[in-house]
Amino acid sequence: MAEEMQKITGKMQEILQDEGSRRESYRERIKRFPNVMEESFEKTKDVWSSLSKKVENSLSNDISFGLEDEIRQKNVLVYILWQMNDKFSAEKLANEVREKKPDNLVALTNLAFIHLYNGNIPEVRNLLDNLSKLEERENFSLIEAEGKRNVAYCLATISFKDHERAIELYKESLNVCPDDYLCMFSIALLQYRCLRKTMDQEKMRENIKESIQYLEKIQCAFPHHIDKALMGRTLALIGLFKHSPCLLRSQPCEVYFQRALHISPDDRYVLEKSAYHYIRSNQLEQGRELFEKAIEIKATSYSHHRLGSLYLRMDTPEYTYVPMNKQFSKETNVFAKVLKHVRSIPHRERNELINKAEYHFQQALELSHECSVTLFDIILLYISLKEYDNARKYCERFKADNIMQDVNFNILFGRLCFERSRWKK
């Protein structure tokens, strides 16, 4: 009886509210649950299109880690399609996800926001009723934890700046599901990606230690609780951490890549990270073969960019390799490397290696429109070839796609303007 009276009171309050207040009330009720539709990212149309292709390609060609992996990727795609203004496709896919996993909170909140924006209030009410019923279930904490993992995956896929938020959501989920091995791997993977933007050396070492603990726990669960795909990626990621310059002393790591390649010889991620390791170890031919195999299986911006950089290194090894000066910090060395590049750009003539490098840089940019590191490298390449119009074209693209331009780009752009004016004289 009390529950019926509460529903009647709620409906009477809705009637008394004006339309704007009702919509805001619905929005706040939806936001109580894990959701992504209220997130805001500054991306161009081309970048959203590139992200859409990346997720679709992953769904069709990459290794799947089960239903949850498929659902989280499709939820991200719903958000991307909505941002691209393809509202019909977004709603259609959101309904498909809901049918496949009726208790997935992000699928339900995606649909609720879509119907709210479309003004379909009766459907919003139905979805809110469904969400309330899920909240009353005994296993709601598990349902909510999955929703947080879905949101974390969305943040990690779309925005590098939001990786820390994604890590926190994954950790909140892990508190509820302590044996979720995919969640552990996701935390370690994001913490590895965040190493390059953390200046605090002590914090970096703590994150590496924590990540290796997660990965070793996954390792112990093989083969009874995890499959070869996750095991292969886990071994490759341990290898990357063990070789990290952030550690006081680099540890032997090649055995991890060898085992990863043995367990998952056709896993794109394992191939890419192993190739990167071999190139860092100056085993260039082995690295080249692994990157080419990775591209055959599933082309990514990362593989194409690394392979293009390798061909440049093979063409001009004394330029592309810049040793670290142990007297200075890592940040100083990185900045000095950029200055050295811009101040001493070699003159190059076109040849087979240069053409291959250009091709792979262009392919990388096709797959990831705002990949600033690839844009930087292709601009450098064109300056070294004295093809200043091409360099200028990519500089304009860099300025359009990268909202936060760093000092490295501005130094490079200044050098381009100087070289171009001198060449015209």
Tab-separated table of C-alpha atoms in Angstrom:
chain	number	residue	atom	x	y	z
A	1	MET	CA	0.000	0.000	0.000
A	2	ALA	CA	2.778	2.424	0.955
A	3	GLU	CA	4.597	1.637	-2.297
A	4	GLU	CA	1.449	2.376	-4.352
A	5	MET	CA	0.939	5.689	-2.521
A	6	GLN	CA	4.574	6.608	-3.232
A	7	LYS	CA	4.067	5.980	-6.965
A	8	ILE	CA	0.852	8.044	-7.004
A	9	THR	CA	2.592	10.903	-5.162
A	10	GLY	CA	5.483	10.765	-7.623
A	11	LYS	CA	3.148	10.969	-10.633
A	12	MET	CA	1.252	13.919	-9.104
A	13	GLN	CA	4.535	15.769	-8.578
A	14	GLU	CA	5.461	15.142	-12.221
A	15	ILE	CA	2.144	16.616	-13.396
A	16	LEU	CA	2.725	19.764	-11.349
A	17	GLN	CA	6.202	20.284	-12.798
A	18	ASP	CA	6.675	22.134	-16.075
A	19	GLU	CA	8.241	20.289	-19.002
A	20	GLY	CA	11.735	21.703	-18.465
A	21	SER	CA	11.757	20.759	-14.797
A	22	ARG	CA	10.484	17.260	-15.599
A	23	ARG	CA	13.233	16.683	-18.146
A	24	GLU	CA	15.853	17.886	-15.660
A	25	SER	CA	14.370	15.620	-12.987
A	26	TYR	CA	14.581	12.611	-15.336
A	27	ARG	CA	18.136	13.523	-16.271
A	28	GLU	CA	19.228	13.620	-12.621
A	29	ARG	CA	17.571	10.260	-11.945
A	30	ILE	CA	19.369	8.644	-14.888
A	31	LYS	CA	22.693	10.122	-13.762
A	32	ARG	CA	22.469	8.193	-10.481
A	33	PHE	CA	23.541	5.125	-12.443
A	34	PRO	CA	26.788	4.534	-14.385
A	35	ASN	CA	26.447	6.370	-17.702
A	36	VAL	CA	28.527	7.825	-20.530
A	37	MET	CA	26.063	9.990	-22.473
A	38	GLU	CA	26.645	12.985	-20.194
A	39	GLU	CA	30.410	12.908	-20.831
A	40	SER	CA	31.814	15.708	-22.988
A	41	PHE	CA	34.940	15.510	-25.158
A	42	GLU	CA	36.268	18.142	-27.553
A	43	LYS	CA	36.740	16.235	-30.812
A	44	THR	CA	36.434	17.182	-34.468
A	45	LYS	CA	34.125	15.342	-36.851
A	46	ASP	CA	37.106	13.585	-38.441
A	47	VAL	CA	38.343	12.395	-35.053
A	48	TRP	CA	34.932	10.951	-34.119
A	49	SER	CA	34.837	9.195	-37.485
A	50	SER	CA	38.317	7.780	-36.880
A	51	LEU	CA	37.294	6.535	-33.421
A	52	SER	CA	34.174	4.929	-34.866
A	53	LYS	CA	36.220	2.999	-37.428
A	54	LYS	CA	38.685	1.960	-34.731
A	55	VAL	CA	35.974	0.478	-32.483
A	56	GLU	CA	34.145	-1.186	-35.388
A	57	ASN	CA	37.429	-2.680	-36.577
A	58	SER	CA	38.142	-3.969	-33.084
A	59	LEU	CA	34.699	-5.578	-32.850
A	60	SER	CA	35.113	-7.387	-36.165
A	61	ASN	CA	38.841	-8.227	-36.208
A	62	ASP	CA	40.282	-8.161	-32.691
A	63	ILE	CA	40.321	-10.916	-30.081
A	64	SER	CA	37.220	-10.783	-27.881
A	65	PHE	CA	37.408	-11.430	-24.152
A	66	GLY	CA	33.803	-12.574	-23.898
A	67	LEU	CA	30.370	-10.973	-23.749
A	68	GLU	CA	31.380	-8.145	-21.403
A	69	ASP	CA	34.158	-7.085	-23.786
A	70	GLU	CA	31.703	-7.043	-26.710
A	71	ILE	CA	29.105	-5.091	-24.705
A	72	ARG	CA	31.541	-2.429	-23.500
A	73	GLN	CA	32.835	-1.834	-27.024
A	74	LYS	CA	29.303	-1.501	-28.399
A	75	ASN	CA	28.362	0.916	-25.611
A	76	VAL	CA	31.329	3.094	-26.600
A	77	LEU	CA	30.211	2.915	-30.226
A	78	VAL	CA	26.694	4.056	-29.242
A	79	TYR	CA	28.211	7.162	-27.657
A	80	ILE	CA	30.464	7.849	-30.657
A	81	LEU	CA	27.585	7.463	-33.135
A	82	TRP	CA	25.521	9.883	-31.040
A	83	GLN	CA	28.360	12.426	-31.101
A	84	MET	CA	28.555	12.010	-34.890
A	85	ASN	CA	24.831	12.902	-35.046
A	86	ASP	CA	23.958	9.441	-36.376
A	87	LYS	CA	21.088	9.205	-33.900
A	88	PHE	CA	19.220	6.433	-35.706
A	89	SER	CA	22.236	4.083	-35.670
A	90	ALA	CA	23.015	4.987	-32.053
A	91	GLU	CA	19.494	4.119	-30.892
A	92	LYS	CA	19.409	0.923	-32.960
A	93	LEU	CA	22.722	-0.303	-31.528
A	94	ALA	CA	21.718	0.670	-27.980
A	95	ASN	CA	18.588	-1.477	-28.330
A	96	GLU	CA	20.687	-4.383	-29.621
A	97	VAL	CA	22.982	-4.132	-26.604
A	98	ARG	CA	20.015	-4.008	-24.235
A	99	GLU	CA	18.520	-7.143	-25.812
A	100	LYS	CA	21.835	-8.966	-25.488
A	101	LYS	CA	22.441	-7.864	-21.870
A	102	PRO	CA	19.177	-6.613	-20.291
A	103	ASP	CA	20.815	-5.755	-16.948
A	104	ASN	CA	23.683	-3.697	-18.382
A	105	LEU	CA	23.353	-0.278	-16.751
A	106	VAL	CA	25.257	1.656	-19.417
A	107	ALA	CA	23.067	0.189	-22.165
A	108	LEU	CA	19.958	1.241	-20.218
A	109	THR	CA	21.239	4.734	-19.402
A	110	ASN	CA	22.354	5.192	-23.025
A	111	LEU	CA	18.815	4.450	-24.168
A	112	ALA	CA	17.263	6.571	-21.417
A	113	PHE	CA	19.292	9.634	-22.440
A	114	ILE	CA	18.588	9.025	-26.138
A	115	HIS	CA	14.835	8.917	-25.492
A	116	LEU	CA	15.070	11.928	-23.173
A	117	TYR	CA	16.818	13.994	-25.871
A	118	ASN	CA	14.230	12.800	-28.403
A	119	GLY	CA	11.356	13.779	-26.096
A	120	ASN	CA	10.042	10.208	-25.771
A	121	ILE	CA	9.067	10.590	-22.109
A	122	PRO	CA	6.945	7.388	-21.756
A	123	GLU	CA	9.965	5.296	-22.791
A	124	VAL	CA	12.183	7.241	-20.374
A	125	ARG	CA	9.779	6.338	-17.552
A	126	ASN	CA	9.847	2.659	-18.552
A	127	LEU	CA	13.639	2.634	-18.522
A	128	LEU	CA	13.769	4.386	-15.148
A	129	ASP	CA	11.396	1.725	-13.791
A	130	ASN	CA	13.765	-0.961	-15.100
A	131	LEU	CA	16.736	0.764	-13.485
A	132	SER	CA	14.878	1.018	-10.163
A	133	LYS	CA	14.026	-2.699	-10.271
A	134	LEU	CA	17.663	-3.570	-10.919
A	135	GLU	CA	18.650	-1.398	-7.962
A	136	GLU	CA	16.444	-3.524	-5.710
A	137	ARG	CA	18.121	-6.787	-6.727
A	138	GLU	CA	20.447	-8.519	-4.270
A	139	ASN	CA	23.273	-8.617	-6.823
A	140	PHE	CA	22.996	-4.914	-7.736
A	141	SER	CA	26.524	-4.232	-6.469
A	142	LEU	CA	27.835	-6.619	-9.159
A	143	ILE	CA	25.636	-5.009	-11.823
A	144	GLU	CA	26.846	-1.547	-10.796
A	145	ALA	CA	30.484	-2.711	-10.820
A	146	GLU	CA	30.081	-3.904	-14.410
A	147	GLY	CA	28.554	-0.532	-15.291
A	148	LYS	CA	31.575	1.267	-13.831
A	149	ARG	CA	33.898	-0.937	-15.893
A	150	ASN	CA	31.905	-0.018	-19.004
A	151	VAL	CA	32.230	3.705	-18.254
A	152	ALA	CA	35.953	3.284	-17.541
A	153	TYR	CA	36.442	1.534	-20.880
A	154	CYS	CA	34.640	4.369	-22.663
A	155	LEU	CA	36.834	7.017	-21.013
A	156	ALA	CA	40.004	5.053	-21.783
A	157	THR	CA	39.017	4.544	-25.430
A	158	ILE	CA	38.062	8.142	-26.165
A	159	SER	CA	40.246	10.364	-23.991
A	160	PHE	CA	43.866	9.989	-22.887
A	161	LYS	CA	43.314	12.875	-20.462
A	162	ASP	CA	40.686	10.807	-18.602
A	163	HIS	CA	42.814	7.703	-18.025
A	164	GLU	CA	43.166	8.453	-14.292
A	165	ARG	CA	39.370	8.631	-13.925
A	166	ALA	CA	39.091	5.327	-15.756
A	167	ILE	CA	41.645	3.725	-13.419
A	168	GLU	CA	39.683	4.879	-10.353
A	169	LEU	CA	36.454	3.396	-11.742
A	170	TYR	CA	38.185	0.098	-12.501
A	171	LYS	CA	39.568	0.005	-8.956
A	172	GLU	CA	36.114	0.705	-7.480
A	173	SER	CA	34.801	-2.223	-9.511
A	174	LEU	CA	37.683	-4.453	-8.418
A	175	ASN	CA	36.772	-3.824	-4.763
A	176	VAL	CA	33.430	-5.501	-5.505
A	177	CYS	CA	34.781	-8.152	-7.927
A	178	PRO	CA	38.282	-8.958	-6.577
A	179	ASP	CA	38.875	-11.815	-9.028
A	180	ASP	CA	37.992	-9.947	-12.219
A	181	TYR	CA	41.169	-10.598	-14.209
A	182	LEU	CA	40.192	-8.480	-17.212
A	183	CYS	CA	39.661	-5.554	-14.828
A	184	MET	CA	43.134	-6.099	-13.323
A	185	PHE	CA	44.677	-6.128	-16.790
A	186	SER	CA	42.792	-2.942	-17.715
A	187	ILE	CA	44.176	-1.119	-14.661
A	188	ALA	CA	47.738	-2.232	-15.425
A	189	LEU	CA	47.395	-1.285	-19.100
A	190	LEU	CA	46.157	2.230	-18.297
A	191	GLN	CA	48.829	2.732	-15.650
A	192	TYR	CA	51.451	1.801	-18.243
A	193	ARG	CA	50.000	4.358	-20.669
A	194	CYS	CA	50.006	7.005	-17.925
A	195	LEU	CA	53.730	6.581	-17.218
A	196	ARG	CA	54.616	9.028	-19.982
A	197	LYS	CA	52.659	11.878	-18.420
A	198	THR	CA	53.674	11.363	-14.781
A	199	MET	CA	56.627	13.464	-13.629
A	200	ASP	CA	56.840	12.061	-10.078
A	201	GLN	CA	59.424	9.254	-10.282
A	202	GLU	CA	58.390	7.745	-6.946
A	203	LYS	CA	54.742	7.611	-7.990
A	204	MET	CA	55.741	5.994	-11.282
A	205	ARG	CA	57.640	3.248	-9.475
A	206	GLU	CA	54.683	2.666	-7.126
A	207	ASN	CA	52.316	2.347	-10.102
A	208	ILE	CA	54.689	-0.076	-11.833
A	209	LYS	CA	54.940	-2.205	-8.685
A	210	GLU	CA	51.146	-2.245	-8.254
A	211	SER	CA	50.588	-3.089	-11.927
A	212	ILE	CA	53.081	-5.964	-11.886
A	213	GLN	CA	51.297	-7.369	-8.811
A	214	TYR	CA	47.992	-7.358	-10.734
A	215	LEU	CA	49.630	-8.978	-13.754
A	216	GLU	CA	51.365	-11.661	-11.698
A	217	LYS	CA	48.023	-12.505	-10.095
A	218	ILE	CA	46.564	-12.965	-13.597
A	219	GLN	CA	49.577	-15.120	-14.490
A	220	CYS	CA	48.862	-17.421	-11.535
A	221	ALA	CA	45.269	-17.885	-12.733
A	222	PHE	CA	46.392	-19.445	-16.048
A	223	PRO	CA	45.152	-21.813	-17.461
A	224	HIS	CA	42.223	-22.553	-15.126
A	225	HIS	CA	40.583	-19.121	-14.950
A	226	ILE	CA	41.905	-17.169	-17.947
A	227	ASP	CA	42.459	-17.997	-21.610
A	228	LYS	CA	45.572	-17.806	-23.788
A	229	ALA	CA	44.615	-14.395	-25.202
A	230	LEU	CA	44.645	-12.646	-21.823
A	231	MET	CA	47.708	-14.604	-20.706
A	232	GLY	CA	49.685	-13.573	-23.802
A	233	ARG	CA	48.843	-9.911	-23.331
A	234	THR	CA	49.624	-10.135	-19.619
A	235	LEU	CA	53.118	-11.508	-20.302
A	236	ALA	CA	53.802	-8.817	-22.918
A	237	LEU	CA	52.713	-6.067	-20.520
A	238	ILE	CA	54.892	-7.477	-17.716
A	239	GLY	CA	57.803	-7.344	-20.163
A	240	LEU	CA	57.110	-3.681	-20.922
A	241	PHE	CA	56.985	-2.796	-17.228
A	242	LYS	CA	60.170	-4.751	-16.433
A	243	HIS	CA	62.061	-2.803	-19.106
A	244	SER	CA	60.696	0.573	-18.027
A	245	PRO	CA	63.360	3.300	-17.563
A	246	CYS	CA	61.354	4.437	-14.518
A	247	LEU	CA	62.693	1.464	-12.543
A	248	LEU	CA	65.924	2.015	-10.664
A	249	ARG	CA	67.336	-1.023	-12.442
A	250	SER	CA	65.838	-2.535	-15.600
A	251	GLN	CA	65.031	-6.223	-15.163
A	252	PRO	CA	65.372	-9.113	-17.654
A	253	CYS	CA	62.285	-9.009	-19.828
A	254	GLU	CA	62.913	-10.799	-23.144
A	255	VAL	CA	61.680	-14.101	-21.724
A	256	TYR	CA	58.230	-12.542	-21.182
A	257	PHE	CA	57.934	-11.528	-24.837
A	258	GLN	CA	59.146	-14.952	-25.978
A	259	ARG	CA	56.525	-16.690	-23.826
A	260	ALA	CA	53.832	-14.246	-24.951
A	261	LEU	CA	54.606	-14.954	-28.623
A	262	HIS	CA	54.591	-18.704	-27.924
A	263	ILE	CA	51.183	-18.586	-26.204
A	264	SER	CA	49.524	-15.995	-28.492
A	265	PRO	CA	51.460	-15.947	-31.801
A	266	ASP	CA	48.627	-14.253	-33.708
A	267	ASP	CA	47.531	-11.689	-31.122
A	268	ARG	CA	47.948	-8.199	-32.551
A	269	TYR	CA	48.720	-6.638	-29.147
A	270	VAL	CA	51.393	-9.242	-28.333
A	271	LEU	CA	52.986	-8.802	-31.762
A	272	GLU	CA	53.073	-4.997	-31.462
A	273	LYS	CA	54.572	-4.880	-27.970
A	274	SER	CA	57.093	-7.624	-28.735
A	275	ALA	CA	58.127	-5.796	-31.913
A	276	TYR	CA	58.590	-2.592	-29.908
A	277	HIS	CA	60.802	-4.459	-27.433
A	278	TYR	CA	62.991	-5.981	-30.155
A	279	ILE	CA	63.479	-2.606	-31.846
A	280	ARG	CA	64.478	-1.040	-28.509
A	281	SER	CA	66.957	-3.914	-28.150
A	282	ASN	CA	68.358	-3.087	-31.625
A	283	GLN	CA	66.985	-6.314	-33.140
A	284	LEU	CA	65.501	-4.320	-36.001
A	285	GLU	CA	64.737	-7.075	-38.491
A	286	GLN	CA	62.854	-9.142	-35.924
A	287	GLY	CA	60.895	-6.059	-34.882
A	288	ARG	CA	60.061	-5.224	-38.503
A	289	GLU	CA	58.743	-8.739	-39.176
A	290	LEU	CA	56.518	-8.674	-36.093
A	291	PHE	CA	55.068	-5.255	-36.944
A	292	GLU	CA	54.323	-6.386	-40.503
A	293	LYS	CA	52.583	-9.502	-39.173
A	294	ALA	CA	50.570	-7.368	-36.731
A	295	ILE	CA	49.443	-5.106	-39.591
A	296	GLU	CA	48.362	-8.133	-41.649
A	297	ILE	CA	46.184	-9.328	-38.762
A	298	LYS	CA	44.783	-5.920	-37.804
A	299	ALA	CA	46.264	-2.613	-38.891
A	300	THR	CA	46.535	0.005	-36.144
A	301	SER	CA	47.881	3.534	-36.023
A	302	TYR	CA	50.494	2.365	-33.515
A	303	SER	CA	51.916	-0.377	-35.777
A	304	HIS	CA	52.034	1.834	-38.857
A	305	HIS	CA	53.708	4.691	-36.980
A	306	ARG	CA	56.310	2.447	-35.360
A	307	LEU	CA	57.074	0.732	-38.659
A	308	GLY	CA	57.429	4.097	-40.413
A	309	SER	CA	59.814	5.263	-37.680
A	310	LEU	CA	61.811	2.055	-38.082
A	311	TYR	CA	62.280	2.647	-41.815
A	312	LEU	CA	63.551	6.176	-41.065
A	313	ARG	CA	65.940	4.746	-38.506
A	314	MET	CA	67.214	2.264	-41.097
A	315	ASP	CA	67.682	5.134	-43.587
A	316	THR	CA	69.491	7.515	-41.220
A	317	PRO	CA	70.467	5.644	-38.034
A	318	GLU	CA	72.708	8.389	-36.651
A	319	TYR	CA	69.797	10.868	-36.702
A	320	THR	CA	66.874	8.832	-35.448
A	321	TYR	CA	68.786	7.387	-32.498
A	322	VAL	CA	69.420	9.930	-29.745
A	323	PRO	CA	71.076	8.451	-26.609
A	324	MET	CA	69.980	9.583	-23.170
A	325	ASN	CA	72.380	11.782	-21.194
A	326	LYS	CA	72.463	10.287	-17.687
A	327	GLN	CA	73.452	13.632	-16.169
A	328	PHE	CA	69.993	15.044	-16.910
A	329	SER	CA	66.432	14.086	-16.054
A	330	LYS	CA	64.196	12.133	-18.397
A	331	GLU	CA	62.139	15.271	-19.135
A	332	THR	CA	65.274	17.273	-20.053
A	333	ASN	CA	66.469	14.484	-22.328
A	334	VAL	CA	63.131	14.298	-24.130
A	335	PHE	CA	63.086	18.065	-24.663
A	336	ALA	CA	66.730	18.051	-25.833
A	337	LYS	CA	65.871	15.282	-28.282
A	338	VAL	CA	63.153	17.423	-29.829
A	339	LEU	CA	65.474	20.424	-30.057
A	340	LYS	CA	68.176	18.276	-31.640
A	341	HIS	CA	65.690	17.016	-34.224
A	342	VAL	CA	64.528	20.484	-35.152
A	343	ARG	CA	67.966	22.126	-35.127
A	344	SER	CA	69.748	19.378	-37.058
A	345	ILE	CA	67.168	18.018	-39.474
A	346	PRO	CA	69.164	16.062	-42.050
A	347	HIS	CA	68.728	16.569	-45.763
A	348	ARG	CA	67.158	13.457	-47.242
A	349	GLU	CA	66.608	12.236	-50.775
A	350	ARG	CA	63.660	10.064	-51.640
A	351	ASN	CA	64.410	6.341	-51.764
A	352	GLU	CA	62.609	3.085	-51.030
A	353	LEU	CA	62.992	3.367	-47.247
A	354	ILE	CA	61.761	6.981	-47.226
A	355	ASN	CA	58.758	6.067	-49.371
A	356	LYS	CA	57.896	3.204	-47.008
A	357	ALA	CA	58.168	5.502	-43.990
A	358	GLU	CA	55.891	8.075	-45.637
A	359	TYR	CA	53.342	5.380	-46.540
A	360	HIS	CA	53.171	4.010	-42.989
A	361	PHE	CA	52.886	7.486	-41.434
A	362	GLN	CA	49.998	8.273	-43.795
A	363	GLN	CA	48.290	4.969	-42.956
A	364	ALA	CA	48.707	5.709	-39.247
A	365	LEU	CA	46.970	9.064	-39.705
A	366	GLU	CA	44.159	7.432	-41.666
A	367	LEU	CA	43.492	5.183	-38.684
A	368	SER	CA	43.966	7.840	-35.993
A	369	HIS	CA	43.252	11.315	-37.293
A	370	GLU	CA	44.606	13.221	-34.268
A	371	CYS	CA	47.740	11.153	-33.603
A	372	SER	CA	50.040	14.060	-32.731
A	373	VAL	CA	53.240	12.006	-32.560
A	374	THR	CA	52.719	10.758	-36.134
A	375	LEU	CA	51.882	14.254	-37.357
A	376	PHE	CA	55.073	15.513	-35.747
A	377	ASP	CA	57.155	12.809	-37.456
A	378	ILE	CA	55.636	13.238	-40.917
A	379	ILE	CA	56.176	17.020	-40.714
A	380	LEU	CA	59.829	16.379	-39.814
A	381	LEU	CA	60.106	13.973	-42.750
A	382	TYR	CA	58.771	16.490	-45.273
A	383	ILE	CA	61.041	19.245	-43.923
A	384	SER	CA	64.048	16.935	-44.329
A	385	LEU	CA	62.937	16.269	-47.934
A	386	LYS	CA	62.451	20.038	-48.462
A	387	GLU	CA	58.817	19.334	-49.403
A	388	TYR	CA	57.623	22.376	-47.486
A	389	ASP	CA	54.105	22.540	-48.911
A	390	ASN	CA	53.420	19.006	-47.662
A	391	ALA	CA	54.920	19.887	-44.281
A	392	ARG	CA	52.747	23.007	-44.082
A	393	LYS	CA	49.619	20.985	-44.912
A	394	TYR	CA	50.216	18.634	-41.987
A	395	CYS	CA	51.080	21.557	-39.683
A	396	GLU	CA	47.677	23.073	-40.442
A	397	ARG	CA	46.067	19.736	-39.689
A	398	PHE	CA	47.957	19.517	-36.398
A	399	LYS	CA	46.721	22.975	-35.378
A	400	ALA	CA	43.130	22.052	-36.272
A	401	ASP	CA	43.014	18.655	-34.554
A	402	ASN	CA	45.144	19.137	-31.451
A	403	ILE	CA	43.533	21.649	-29.147
A	404	MET	CA	46.445	21.667	-26.691
A	405	GLN	CA	49.538	22.370	-28.812
A	406	ASP	CA	52.772	21.684	-26.965
A	407	VAL	CA	56.068	23.526	-27.143
A	408	ASN	CA	57.551	20.800	-29.365
A	409	PHE	CA	55.099	21.549	-32.155
A	410	ASN	CA	55.614	25.307	-31.920
A	411	ILE	CA	59.388	24.862	-32.196
A	412	LEU	CA	58.882	22.635	-35.224
A	413	PHE	CA	56.417	25.018	-36.870
A	414	GLY	CA	58.832	27.913	-36.380
A	415	ARG	CA	61.605	25.909	-38.032
A	416	LEU	CA	59.326	25.085	-40.970
A	417	CYS	CA	58.498	28.767	-41.525
A	418	PHE	CA	62.207	29.650	-41.376
A	419	GLU	CA	63.269	26.900	-43.802
A	420	ARG	CA	60.406	27.642	-46.182
A	421	SER	CA	61.214	31.371	-46.355
A	422	ARG	CA	64.923	30.641	-46.876
A	423	TRP	CA	64.112	28.113	-49.632
A	424	LYS	CA	61.850	30.599	-51.465
A	425	LYS	CA	64.659	33.165	-51.557
